[in-house]
Short mmCIF file of N, CA and C in Angstrom, two decimals:
data_model
loop_
_atom_site.label_atom_id
_atom_site.label_comp_id
_atom_site.label_asym_id
_atom_site.label_seq_id
_atom_site.Cartn_x
_atom_site.Cartn_y
_atom_site.Cartn_z
N MET A 27 -9.02 0.39 -26.50
CA MET A 27 -8.42 1.70 -26.58
C MET A 27 -9.47 2.79 -26.54
N LYS A 28 -10.61 2.55 -27.23
CA LYS A 28 -11.68 3.55 -27.24
C LYS A 28 -12.33 3.66 -25.87
N GLU A 29 -12.42 2.52 -25.16
CA GLU A 29 -13.00 2.56 -23.81
C GLU A 29 -12.13 3.39 -22.88
N ASN A 30 -10.82 3.22 -22.99
CA ASN A 30 -9.90 3.97 -22.16
C ASN A 30 -10.01 5.47 -22.44
N PHE A 31 -10.12 5.85 -23.71
CA PHE A 31 -10.28 7.26 -24.07
C PHE A 31 -11.59 7.81 -23.52
N PHE A 32 -12.66 7.04 -23.63
CA PHE A 32 -13.97 7.49 -23.14
C PHE A 32 -13.96 7.65 -21.63
N ILE A 33 -13.33 6.73 -20.92
CA ILE A 33 -13.26 6.84 -19.45
C ILE A 33 -12.42 8.04 -19.05
N LYS A 34 -11.32 8.26 -19.74
CA LYS A 34 -10.50 9.44 -19.44
C LYS A 34 -11.23 10.73 -19.76
N LEU A 35 -12.03 10.72 -20.82
CA LEU A 35 -12.83 11.89 -21.16
C LEU A 35 -13.87 12.16 -20.08
N LEU A 36 -14.51 11.10 -19.58
CA LEU A 36 -15.49 11.27 -18.50
C LEU A 36 -14.83 11.76 -17.21
N ALA A 37 -13.60 11.32 -16.96
CA ALA A 37 -12.92 11.68 -15.72
C ALA A 37 -12.14 12.98 -15.83
N SER A 38 -12.28 13.70 -16.94
CA SER A 38 -11.56 14.98 -17.09
C SER A 38 -12.27 16.08 -16.30
N ILE A 39 -11.52 17.10 -15.97
CA ILE A 39 -12.05 18.22 -15.17
C ILE A 39 -13.22 18.92 -15.88
N PRO A 40 -13.15 19.22 -17.18
CA PRO A 40 -14.30 19.89 -17.81
C PRO A 40 -15.59 19.07 -17.75
N SER A 41 -15.48 17.76 -17.98
CA SER A 41 -16.72 16.96 -17.90
C SER A 41 -17.22 16.86 -16.47
N ILE A 42 -16.31 16.82 -15.51
CA ILE A 42 -16.73 16.82 -14.10
C ILE A 42 -17.46 18.12 -13.78
N LEU A 43 -16.95 19.24 -14.27
CA LEU A 43 -17.60 20.53 -14.01
C LEU A 43 -18.98 20.60 -14.64
N VAL A 44 -19.12 20.08 -15.85
CA VAL A 44 -20.42 20.10 -16.52
C VAL A 44 -21.42 19.22 -15.75
N PHE A 45 -20.97 18.02 -15.38
CA PHE A 45 -21.89 17.12 -14.66
C PHE A 45 -22.20 17.64 -13.26
N LEU A 46 -21.24 18.30 -12.61
CA LEU A 46 -21.54 18.90 -11.31
C LEU A 46 -22.58 20.01 -11.43
N TYR A 47 -22.58 20.71 -12.54
CA TYR A 47 -23.55 21.79 -12.73
C TYR A 47 -24.95 21.23 -13.00
N PHE A 48 -25.05 20.26 -13.88
CA PHE A 48 -26.37 19.76 -14.26
C PHE A 48 -26.86 18.60 -13.37
N ILE A 49 -25.99 17.64 -13.08
CA ILE A 49 -26.37 16.48 -12.25
C ILE A 49 -25.27 16.31 -11.19
N PRO A 50 -25.40 16.96 -10.04
CA PRO A 50 -24.32 16.96 -9.04
C PRO A 50 -23.92 15.55 -8.57
N PHE A 51 -24.89 14.65 -8.41
CA PHE A 51 -24.54 13.31 -7.95
C PHE A 51 -23.62 12.61 -8.94
N LEU A 52 -23.91 12.73 -10.20
CA LEU A 52 -23.09 12.12 -11.24
C LEU A 52 -21.71 12.79 -11.30
N GLY A 53 -21.67 14.07 -11.04
CA GLY A 53 -20.39 14.77 -10.97
C GLY A 53 -19.52 14.26 -9.85
N VAL A 54 -20.14 14.00 -8.69
CA VAL A 54 -19.39 13.44 -7.56
C VAL A 54 -18.89 12.04 -7.91
N CYS A 55 -19.73 11.25 -8.59
CA CYS A 55 -19.31 9.91 -9.02
C CYS A 55 -18.13 9.99 -9.98
N LEU A 56 -18.14 10.98 -10.87
CA LEU A 56 -17.03 11.14 -11.80
C LEU A 56 -15.75 11.59 -11.08
N ILE A 57 -15.91 12.36 -10.01
CA ILE A 57 -14.73 12.72 -9.21
C ILE A 57 -14.14 11.46 -8.59
N LEU A 58 -15.01 10.59 -8.08
CA LEU A 58 -14.52 9.33 -7.51
C LEU A 58 -13.82 8.48 -8.58
N LEU A 59 -14.39 8.47 -9.79
CA LEU A 59 -13.76 7.75 -10.90
C LEU A 59 -12.40 8.33 -11.20
N ARG A 60 -12.30 9.65 -11.20
CA ARG A 60 -11.01 10.31 -11.45
C ARG A 60 -9.99 9.95 -10.37
N LEU A 61 -10.45 9.88 -9.13
CA LEU A 61 -9.53 9.52 -8.05
C LEU A 61 -9.05 8.09 -8.18
N LEU A 62 -9.89 7.22 -8.73
CA LEU A 62 -9.47 5.83 -8.93
C LEU A 62 -8.53 5.69 -10.13
N ILE A 63 -8.79 6.45 -11.18
CA ILE A 63 -7.95 6.35 -12.38
C ILE A 63 -6.59 7.00 -12.14
N TYR A 64 -6.60 8.22 -11.62
CA TYR A 64 -5.36 8.96 -11.40
C TYR A 64 -5.06 8.98 -9.91
N ASN A 65 -4.22 8.07 -9.46
CA ASN A 65 -3.90 8.00 -8.03
C ASN A 65 -3.10 9.20 -7.55
N ASN A 66 -2.30 9.78 -8.43
CA ASN A 66 -1.44 10.88 -8.00
C ASN A 66 -2.12 12.25 -8.10
N LYS A 67 -3.37 12.32 -8.57
CA LYS A 67 -4.05 13.61 -8.74
C LYS A 67 -5.18 13.81 -7.73
N LYS A 68 -5.09 13.19 -6.57
CA LYS A 68 -6.16 13.31 -5.58
C LYS A 68 -6.24 14.74 -5.06
N VAL A 69 -5.13 15.30 -4.69
CA VAL A 69 -5.11 16.64 -4.12
C VAL A 69 -5.29 17.69 -5.21
N SER A 70 -4.68 17.47 -6.37
CA SER A 70 -4.76 18.49 -7.43
C SER A 70 -6.18 18.64 -7.97
N THR A 71 -6.96 17.56 -7.98
CA THR A 71 -8.36 17.66 -8.42
C THR A 71 -9.15 18.53 -7.46
N SER A 72 -8.97 18.30 -6.17
CA SER A 72 -9.68 19.11 -5.18
C SER A 72 -9.27 20.57 -5.25
N ILE A 73 -8.00 20.82 -5.41
CA ILE A 73 -7.51 22.20 -5.48
C ILE A 73 -8.02 22.89 -6.74
N CYS A 74 -8.08 22.16 -7.85
CA CYS A 74 -8.60 22.73 -9.10
C CYS A 74 -10.07 23.11 -8.95
N LEU A 75 -10.88 22.22 -8.38
CA LEU A 75 -12.30 22.54 -8.16
C LEU A 75 -12.47 23.69 -7.18
N LEU A 76 -11.65 23.72 -6.13
CA LEU A 76 -11.72 24.81 -5.15
C LEU A 76 -11.37 26.14 -5.80
N SER A 77 -10.33 26.16 -6.63
CA SER A 77 -9.93 27.43 -7.26
C SER A 77 -10.99 27.91 -8.26
N ILE A 78 -11.62 26.99 -8.98
CA ILE A 78 -12.69 27.40 -9.90
C ILE A 78 -13.88 27.96 -9.13
N GLY A 79 -14.24 27.32 -8.02
CA GLY A 79 -15.33 27.84 -7.18
C GLY A 79 -15.01 29.21 -6.61
N VAL A 80 -13.75 29.40 -6.20
CA VAL A 80 -13.35 30.70 -5.64
C VAL A 80 -13.35 31.77 -6.74
N VAL A 81 -12.93 31.44 -7.94
CA VAL A 81 -12.92 32.40 -9.04
C VAL A 81 -14.35 32.83 -9.35
N ILE A 82 -15.28 31.87 -9.38
CA ILE A 82 -16.68 32.22 -9.70
C ILE A 82 -17.25 33.14 -8.63
N ILE A 83 -16.99 32.85 -7.38
CA ILE A 83 -17.58 33.65 -6.30
C ILE A 83 -16.81 34.96 -6.07
N SER A 84 -15.57 35.03 -6.56
CA SER A 84 -14.76 36.23 -6.32
C SER A 84 -15.22 37.43 -7.14
N LEU A 85 -16.05 37.20 -8.17
CA LEU A 85 -16.55 38.33 -8.96
C LEU A 85 -17.35 39.30 -8.10
N ILE A 86 -18.10 38.76 -7.13
CA ILE A 86 -18.86 39.64 -6.22
C ILE A 86 -17.90 40.48 -5.39
N LEU A 87 -16.85 39.84 -4.89
CA LEU A 87 -15.87 40.54 -4.06
C LEU A 87 -15.16 41.62 -4.87
N ILE A 88 -14.80 41.31 -6.08
CA ILE A 88 -14.12 42.31 -6.94
C ILE A 88 -15.05 43.49 -7.22
N ASN A 89 -16.30 43.21 -7.50
CA ASN A 89 -17.27 44.29 -7.76
C ASN A 89 -17.46 45.16 -6.52
N GLU A 90 -17.55 44.56 -5.36
CA GLU A 90 -17.73 45.33 -4.12
C GLU A 90 -16.51 46.19 -3.83
N VAL A 91 -15.30 45.64 -4.05
CA VAL A 91 -14.08 46.41 -3.81
C VAL A 91 -14.01 47.59 -4.78
N LEU A 92 -14.36 47.37 -6.03
CA LEU A 92 -14.34 48.47 -7.00
C LEU A 92 -15.38 49.53 -6.68
N ASN A 93 -16.52 49.12 -6.14
CA ASN A 93 -17.54 50.10 -5.74
C ASN A 93 -17.09 50.90 -4.52
N LEU A 94 -16.35 50.27 -3.61
CA LEU A 94 -15.85 50.99 -2.43
C LEU A 94 -14.74 51.97 -2.81
N ILE A 95 -13.85 51.54 -3.67
CA ILE A 95 -12.74 52.41 -4.05
C ILE A 95 -13.23 53.55 -4.93
N ASN A 96 -14.09 53.25 -5.86
CA ASN A 96 -14.72 54.24 -6.73
C ASN A 96 -13.70 55.13 -7.45
N ILE A 97 -12.81 54.48 -8.17
CA ILE A 97 -11.79 55.21 -8.93
C ILE A 97 -12.39 55.66 -10.26
N LYS A 98 -12.12 56.92 -10.60
CA LYS A 98 -12.64 57.46 -11.86
C LYS A 98 -11.90 56.84 -13.04
N ASN A 99 -12.58 56.62 -14.08
CA ASN A 99 -12.07 56.07 -15.33
C ASN A 99 -11.50 54.65 -15.19
N PHE A 100 -11.81 53.98 -14.11
CA PHE A 100 -11.39 52.58 -13.96
C PHE A 100 -12.65 51.76 -13.76
N ASN A 101 -12.98 51.02 -14.78
CA ASN A 101 -14.21 50.24 -14.73
C ASN A 101 -13.98 48.96 -15.53
N ILE A 102 -14.36 47.85 -14.97
CA ILE A 102 -14.29 46.58 -15.71
C ILE A 102 -15.60 46.44 -16.45
N PRO A 103 -15.51 46.34 -17.77
CA PRO A 103 -16.75 46.30 -18.57
C PRO A 103 -17.60 45.08 -18.21
N TYR A 104 -18.87 45.33 -18.05
CA TYR A 104 -19.90 44.31 -17.83
C TYR A 104 -19.77 43.55 -16.50
N LEU A 105 -18.87 43.96 -15.62
CA LEU A 105 -18.73 43.25 -14.35
C LEU A 105 -19.98 43.43 -13.49
N SER A 106 -20.45 44.66 -13.37
CA SER A 106 -21.64 44.87 -12.55
C SER A 106 -22.87 44.24 -13.18
N ASP A 107 -22.92 44.19 -14.51
CA ASP A 107 -24.05 43.53 -15.18
C ASP A 107 -24.03 42.02 -14.90
N ILE A 108 -22.85 41.43 -14.92
CA ILE A 108 -22.73 39.98 -14.65
C ILE A 108 -23.10 39.68 -13.21
N VAL A 109 -22.57 40.47 -12.27
CA VAL A 109 -22.82 40.23 -10.85
C VAL A 109 -24.29 40.45 -10.51
N ASN A 110 -24.93 41.40 -11.14
CA ASN A 110 -26.34 41.69 -10.83
C ASN A 110 -27.33 40.84 -11.61
N SER A 111 -26.86 40.00 -12.52
CA SER A 111 -27.78 39.18 -13.31
C SER A 111 -28.38 38.05 -12.46
N ASN A 112 -29.58 37.65 -12.83
CA ASN A 112 -30.25 36.57 -12.10
C ASN A 112 -29.52 35.24 -12.27
N LEU A 113 -28.99 34.99 -13.46
CA LEU A 113 -28.27 33.74 -13.71
C LEU A 113 -27.08 33.60 -12.77
N TYR A 114 -26.33 34.70 -12.63
CA TYR A 114 -25.16 34.64 -11.76
C TYR A 114 -25.58 34.46 -10.30
N ASN A 115 -26.55 35.27 -9.85
CA ASN A 115 -26.96 35.23 -8.45
C ASN A 115 -27.66 33.93 -8.07
N GLU A 116 -28.43 33.36 -8.96
CA GLU A 116 -29.18 32.15 -8.61
C GLU A 116 -28.41 30.87 -8.91
N LYS A 117 -27.80 30.78 -10.07
CA LYS A 117 -27.18 29.52 -10.50
C LYS A 117 -25.69 29.46 -10.16
N PHE A 118 -24.94 30.49 -10.58
CA PHE A 118 -23.49 30.40 -10.45
C PHE A 118 -23.02 30.48 -9.00
N ILE A 119 -23.68 31.24 -8.17
CA ILE A 119 -23.28 31.32 -6.76
C ILE A 119 -23.50 29.97 -6.08
N SER A 120 -24.66 29.35 -6.32
CA SER A 120 -24.90 28.03 -5.72
C SER A 120 -23.94 26.99 -6.31
N TYR A 121 -23.60 27.14 -7.60
CA TYR A 121 -22.65 26.22 -8.23
C TYR A 121 -21.25 26.37 -7.62
N SER A 122 -20.85 27.61 -7.38
CA SER A 122 -19.53 27.82 -6.77
C SER A 122 -19.50 27.31 -5.34
N LYS A 123 -20.61 27.46 -4.61
CA LYS A 123 -20.67 26.90 -3.26
C LYS A 123 -20.58 25.38 -3.30
N LEU A 124 -21.25 24.78 -4.28
CA LEU A 124 -21.16 23.33 -4.45
C LEU A 124 -19.73 22.91 -4.77
N LEU A 125 -19.07 23.62 -5.68
CA LEU A 125 -17.69 23.29 -6.03
C LEU A 125 -16.76 23.41 -4.82
N ILE A 126 -16.92 24.48 -4.06
CA ILE A 126 -16.06 24.69 -2.89
C ILE A 126 -16.30 23.60 -1.86
N SER A 127 -17.56 23.30 -1.58
CA SER A 127 -17.85 22.28 -0.56
C SER A 127 -17.40 20.89 -1.00
N VAL A 128 -17.65 20.54 -2.26
CA VAL A 128 -17.23 19.21 -2.75
C VAL A 128 -15.71 19.10 -2.75
N SER A 129 -15.03 20.16 -3.16
CA SER A 129 -13.56 20.10 -3.19
C SER A 129 -12.98 19.98 -1.79
N ILE A 130 -13.55 20.71 -0.83
CA ILE A 130 -13.05 20.62 0.55
C ILE A 130 -13.33 19.23 1.13
N ILE A 131 -14.51 18.69 0.86
CA ILE A 131 -14.84 17.34 1.36
C ILE A 131 -13.88 16.31 0.76
N PHE A 132 -13.65 16.38 -0.55
CA PHE A 132 -12.74 15.41 -1.16
C PHE A 132 -11.30 15.62 -0.74
N LEU A 133 -10.91 16.85 -0.48
CA LEU A 133 -9.57 17.10 0.02
C LEU A 133 -9.39 16.48 1.41
N ILE A 134 -10.37 16.67 2.27
CA ILE A 134 -10.32 16.08 3.62
C ILE A 134 -10.33 14.56 3.52
N LEU A 135 -11.23 14.02 2.69
CA LEU A 135 -11.30 12.56 2.56
C LEU A 135 -10.01 11.97 1.99
N SER A 136 -9.41 12.64 1.02
CA SER A 136 -8.18 12.10 0.45
C SER A 136 -7.04 12.11 1.47
N VAL A 137 -6.97 13.16 2.29
CA VAL A 137 -5.93 13.20 3.33
C VAL A 137 -6.19 12.13 4.39
N VAL A 138 -7.44 11.98 4.79
CA VAL A 138 -7.77 10.97 5.80
C VAL A 138 -7.49 9.57 5.27
N PHE A 139 -7.93 9.28 4.05
CA PHE A 139 -7.70 7.95 3.49
C PHE A 139 -6.22 7.68 3.28
N LYS A 140 -5.48 8.70 2.91
CA LYS A 140 -4.04 8.52 2.73
C LYS A 140 -3.37 8.17 4.05
N ARG A 141 -3.75 8.86 5.11
CA ARG A 141 -3.16 8.55 6.42
C ARG A 141 -3.56 7.17 6.92
N VAL A 142 -4.84 6.85 6.74
CA VAL A 142 -5.32 5.52 7.17
C VAL A 142 -4.60 4.44 6.37
N PHE A 143 -4.49 4.63 5.07
CA PHE A 143 -3.81 3.65 4.23
C PHE A 143 -2.34 3.53 4.62
N THR A 144 -1.70 4.66 4.93
CA THR A 144 -0.30 4.61 5.34
C THR A 144 -0.14 3.84 6.65
N LYS A 145 -1.03 4.09 7.62
CA LYS A 145 -0.95 3.38 8.89
C LYS A 145 -1.21 1.89 8.70
N ILE A 146 -2.24 1.56 7.92
CA ILE A 146 -2.58 0.15 7.72
C ILE A 146 -1.45 -0.56 6.96
N SER A 147 -0.94 0.08 5.92
CA SER A 147 0.15 -0.57 5.17
C SER A 147 1.41 -0.68 6.01
N GLY A 148 1.68 0.32 6.86
CA GLY A 148 2.83 0.24 7.76
C GLY A 148 2.69 -0.91 8.75
N LYS A 149 1.50 -1.04 9.31
CA LYS A 149 1.25 -2.14 10.25
C LYS A 149 1.33 -3.48 9.53
N PHE A 150 0.75 -3.55 8.35
CA PHE A 150 0.79 -4.78 7.56
C PHE A 150 2.23 -5.15 7.21
N ASN A 151 3.02 -4.15 6.80
CA ASN A 151 4.42 -4.41 6.47
C ASN A 151 5.21 -4.86 7.67
N SER A 152 4.95 -4.25 8.84
CA SER A 152 5.68 -4.66 10.04
C SER A 152 5.28 -6.07 10.46
N GLU A 153 4.01 -6.42 10.29
CA GLU A 153 3.58 -7.79 10.61
C GLU A 153 4.24 -8.79 9.67
N ILE A 154 4.32 -8.44 8.41
CA ILE A 154 4.98 -9.34 7.45
C ILE A 154 6.46 -9.47 7.78
N ARG A 155 7.11 -8.35 8.12
CA ARG A 155 8.53 -8.41 8.49
C ARG A 155 8.73 -9.27 9.74
N ASN A 156 7.84 -9.11 10.74
CA ASN A 156 7.94 -9.93 11.94
C ASN A 156 7.75 -11.40 11.62
N TYR A 157 6.78 -11.71 10.78
CA TYR A 157 6.54 -13.11 10.40
C TYR A 157 7.76 -13.68 9.69
N ILE A 158 8.33 -12.92 8.75
CA ILE A 158 9.51 -13.40 8.03
C ILE A 158 10.69 -13.57 8.98
N PHE A 159 10.86 -12.63 9.91
CA PHE A 159 11.96 -12.72 10.88
C PHE A 159 11.79 -13.97 11.76
N LYS A 160 10.57 -14.19 12.27
CA LYS A 160 10.33 -15.37 13.10
C LYS A 160 10.50 -16.65 12.30
N ASN A 161 10.05 -16.65 11.07
CA ASN A 161 10.20 -17.82 10.22
C ASN A 161 11.68 -18.10 9.95
N ASP A 162 12.46 -17.05 9.70
CA ASP A 162 13.90 -17.22 9.49
C ASP A 162 14.58 -17.74 10.75
N GLN A 163 14.17 -17.23 11.92
CA GLN A 163 14.74 -17.73 13.17
C GLN A 163 14.43 -19.20 13.37
N ARG A 164 13.18 -19.58 13.11
CA ARG A 164 12.78 -20.98 13.27
C ARG A 164 13.56 -21.87 12.30
N GLU A 165 13.68 -21.43 11.06
CA GLU A 165 14.44 -22.20 10.08
C GLU A 165 15.91 -22.27 10.46
N SER A 166 16.44 -21.20 11.02
CA SER A 166 17.83 -21.19 11.47
C SER A 166 18.05 -22.18 12.60
N LYS A 167 17.11 -22.23 13.56
CA LYS A 167 17.23 -23.20 14.65
C LYS A 167 17.14 -24.63 14.13
N ILE A 168 16.20 -24.87 13.22
CA ILE A 168 16.06 -26.21 12.64
C ILE A 168 17.33 -26.58 11.87
N SER A 169 17.87 -25.64 11.12
CA SER A 169 19.08 -25.88 10.36
C SER A 169 20.26 -26.17 11.28
N GLN A 170 20.39 -25.42 12.39
CA GLN A 170 21.46 -25.68 13.34
C GLN A 170 21.31 -27.06 13.98
N LYS A 171 20.09 -27.41 14.31
CA LYS A 171 19.84 -28.72 14.91
C LYS A 171 20.17 -29.83 13.92
N ASN A 172 19.74 -29.64 12.67
CA ASN A 172 20.05 -30.64 11.64
C ASN A 172 21.55 -30.74 11.38
N ASP A 173 22.22 -29.60 11.38
CA ASP A 173 23.67 -29.61 11.20
C ASP A 173 24.36 -30.36 12.32
N LEU A 174 23.87 -30.15 13.56
CA LEU A 174 24.45 -30.85 14.70
C LEU A 174 24.23 -32.36 14.58
N ILE A 175 23.03 -32.75 14.19
CA ILE A 175 22.73 -34.18 14.03
C ILE A 175 23.61 -34.78 12.93
N MET A 176 23.76 -34.06 11.82
CA MET A 176 24.60 -34.56 10.73
C MET A 176 26.06 -34.64 11.16
N LYS A 177 26.51 -33.68 11.94
CA LYS A 177 27.88 -33.70 12.43
C LYS A 177 28.10 -34.92 13.32
N GLU A 178 27.12 -35.20 14.20
CA GLU A 178 27.22 -36.38 15.06
C GLU A 178 27.25 -37.65 14.23
N LYS A 179 26.42 -37.71 13.18
CA LYS A 179 26.40 -38.89 12.32
C LYS A 179 27.72 -39.05 11.58
N ARG A 180 28.32 -37.94 11.15
CA ARG A 180 29.61 -38.01 10.48
C ARG A 180 30.70 -38.52 11.44
N GLU A 181 30.64 -38.01 12.68
CA GLU A 181 31.61 -38.47 13.68
C GLU A 181 31.44 -39.96 13.95
N LYS A 182 30.17 -40.41 14.05
CA LYS A 182 29.92 -41.84 14.26
C LYS A 182 30.42 -42.64 13.07
N ALA A 183 30.20 -42.11 11.87
CA ALA A 183 30.64 -42.82 10.68
C ALA A 183 32.16 -42.90 10.63
N LYS A 184 32.84 -41.86 11.11
CA LYS A 184 34.30 -41.88 11.18
C LYS A 184 34.78 -42.96 12.13
N ASN A 185 34.08 -43.08 13.25
CA ASN A 185 34.49 -44.01 14.30
C ASN A 185 33.86 -45.39 14.12
N THR A 186 33.20 -45.64 13.04
CA THR A 186 32.57 -46.94 12.82
C THR A 186 33.64 -47.94 12.34
N HIS A 187 33.63 -49.07 12.99
CA HIS A 187 34.59 -50.12 12.66
C HIS A 187 33.86 -51.45 12.60
N ILE A 188 34.38 -52.33 11.76
CA ILE A 188 33.83 -53.68 11.70
C ILE A 188 34.76 -54.56 12.54
N ILE A 189 34.16 -55.21 13.51
CA ILE A 189 34.89 -56.07 14.45
C ILE A 189 34.34 -57.49 14.31
N TYR A 190 35.24 -58.43 14.23
CA TYR A 190 34.83 -59.85 14.25
C TYR A 190 34.87 -60.32 15.67
N CYS A 191 33.78 -60.92 16.11
CA CYS A 191 33.67 -61.40 17.49
C CYS A 191 34.68 -62.55 17.69
N PRO A 192 35.51 -62.45 18.75
CA PRO A 192 36.48 -63.53 18.99
C PRO A 192 35.81 -64.82 19.50
N TYR A 193 34.57 -64.73 19.92
CA TYR A 193 33.90 -65.89 20.50
C TYR A 193 33.09 -66.65 19.45
N CYS A 194 32.30 -65.92 18.65
CA CYS A 194 31.44 -66.62 17.68
C CYS A 194 31.87 -66.37 16.24
N GLY A 195 32.69 -65.39 15.99
CA GLY A 195 33.21 -65.13 14.67
C GLY A 195 32.32 -64.25 13.78
N SER A 196 31.23 -63.75 14.29
CA SER A 196 30.35 -62.90 13.47
C SER A 196 30.92 -61.49 13.35
N ASP A 197 30.54 -60.83 12.27
CA ASP A 197 31.01 -59.46 12.08
C ASP A 197 30.01 -58.49 12.72
N ASN A 198 30.55 -57.51 13.44
CA ASN A 198 29.76 -56.49 14.15
C ASN A 198 30.27 -55.11 13.77
N MET A 199 29.36 -54.18 13.71
CA MET A 199 29.73 -52.80 13.42
C MET A 199 29.67 -52.02 14.72
N LEU A 200 30.79 -51.43 15.13
CA LEU A 200 30.86 -50.64 16.36
C LEU A 200 31.13 -49.18 16.02
N THR A 201 30.43 -48.28 16.72
CA THR A 201 30.68 -46.86 16.54
C THR A 201 31.50 -46.31 17.70
N GLU A 202 31.73 -47.13 18.70
CA GLU A 202 32.53 -46.73 19.86
C GLU A 202 33.63 -47.77 20.05
N LYS A 203 34.44 -47.60 21.08
CA LYS A 203 35.55 -48.51 21.35
C LYS A 203 35.05 -49.88 21.81
N THR A 204 33.95 -49.87 22.59
CA THR A 204 33.43 -51.14 23.11
C THR A 204 31.98 -51.29 22.72
N GLY A 205 31.49 -52.56 22.72
CA GLY A 205 30.11 -52.84 22.40
C GLY A 205 29.78 -54.29 22.71
N THR A 206 28.63 -54.75 22.27
CA THR A 206 28.24 -56.15 22.48
C THR A 206 28.01 -56.80 21.13
N CYS A 207 28.33 -58.08 21.06
CA CYS A 207 28.13 -58.86 19.83
C CYS A 207 26.65 -59.01 19.60
N LYS A 208 26.20 -58.83 18.36
CA LYS A 208 24.78 -58.90 18.10
C LYS A 208 24.25 -60.33 18.06
N PHE A 209 25.14 -61.31 18.03
CA PHE A 209 24.68 -62.70 18.03
C PHE A 209 24.85 -63.37 19.39
N CYS A 210 26.07 -63.28 19.99
CA CYS A 210 26.28 -64.00 21.25
C CYS A 210 26.17 -63.11 22.48
N ARG A 211 26.00 -61.85 22.31
CA ARG A 211 25.78 -60.85 23.37
C ARG A 211 26.96 -60.74 24.35
N ARG A 212 28.15 -61.04 23.91
CA ARG A 212 29.32 -60.87 24.76
C ARG A 212 29.97 -59.54 24.43
N LYS A 213 30.71 -59.05 25.41
CA LYS A 213 31.41 -57.77 25.22
C LYS A 213 32.55 -57.96 24.25
N ILE A 214 32.59 -56.99 23.28
CA ILE A 214 33.71 -56.97 22.35
C ILE A 214 34.33 -55.58 22.37
N GLU A 215 35.59 -55.50 21.93
CA GLU A 215 36.32 -54.25 22.03
C GLU A 215 37.14 -54.04 20.75
N TYR A 216 37.17 -52.75 20.28
CA TYR A 216 37.96 -52.43 19.11
C TYR A 216 39.37 -52.09 19.56
N LYS A 217 40.36 -52.72 18.92
CA LYS A 217 41.76 -52.48 19.23
C LYS A 217 42.42 -51.96 17.98
N GLU A 218 43.07 -50.79 18.09
CA GLU A 218 43.78 -50.24 16.94
C GLU A 218 45.05 -51.00 16.72
N ASN A 219 45.41 -51.18 15.48
CA ASN A 219 46.63 -51.96 15.16
C ASN A 219 47.84 -51.10 15.15
#
């Protein structure tokens, strides 16, 4: 239970963001882990990372728009200080570019893998259906053949009669009206009474 909690903690969005900031390779590995753990969150993870990257980089755009409009008494406190700081310009801009590029790459990869998996599974399913259909046809033919053989045997059993040879007196089993004695090899015939 503790292992499951620890793995889910590692695969959470905040830990992915922290690892992407400090150790990008490990962050990418954690994204892969998240995609393996949560199969239904492939697209939402990419969109979440993309939106965080866009929010970080949008501060520059907001500051530029406010400088162009230049409305009196409308100022976002500390926005220009944040945008002009070295930390933001050197670290956060490159971090947001990394987030945007990683999210777009994983979004493309998830769509490609989903389509490839859908095609492969569709082909695999159709091959299995064809195999089952052919196997059923073969079994149906064998069953019909066996039924026919059994029907013939039943008919022979219905028409089977014990005949005593009039020449040698031995008992013979005939499946037809006429036959030969198994001891004296003479023709014998079944006569209904």
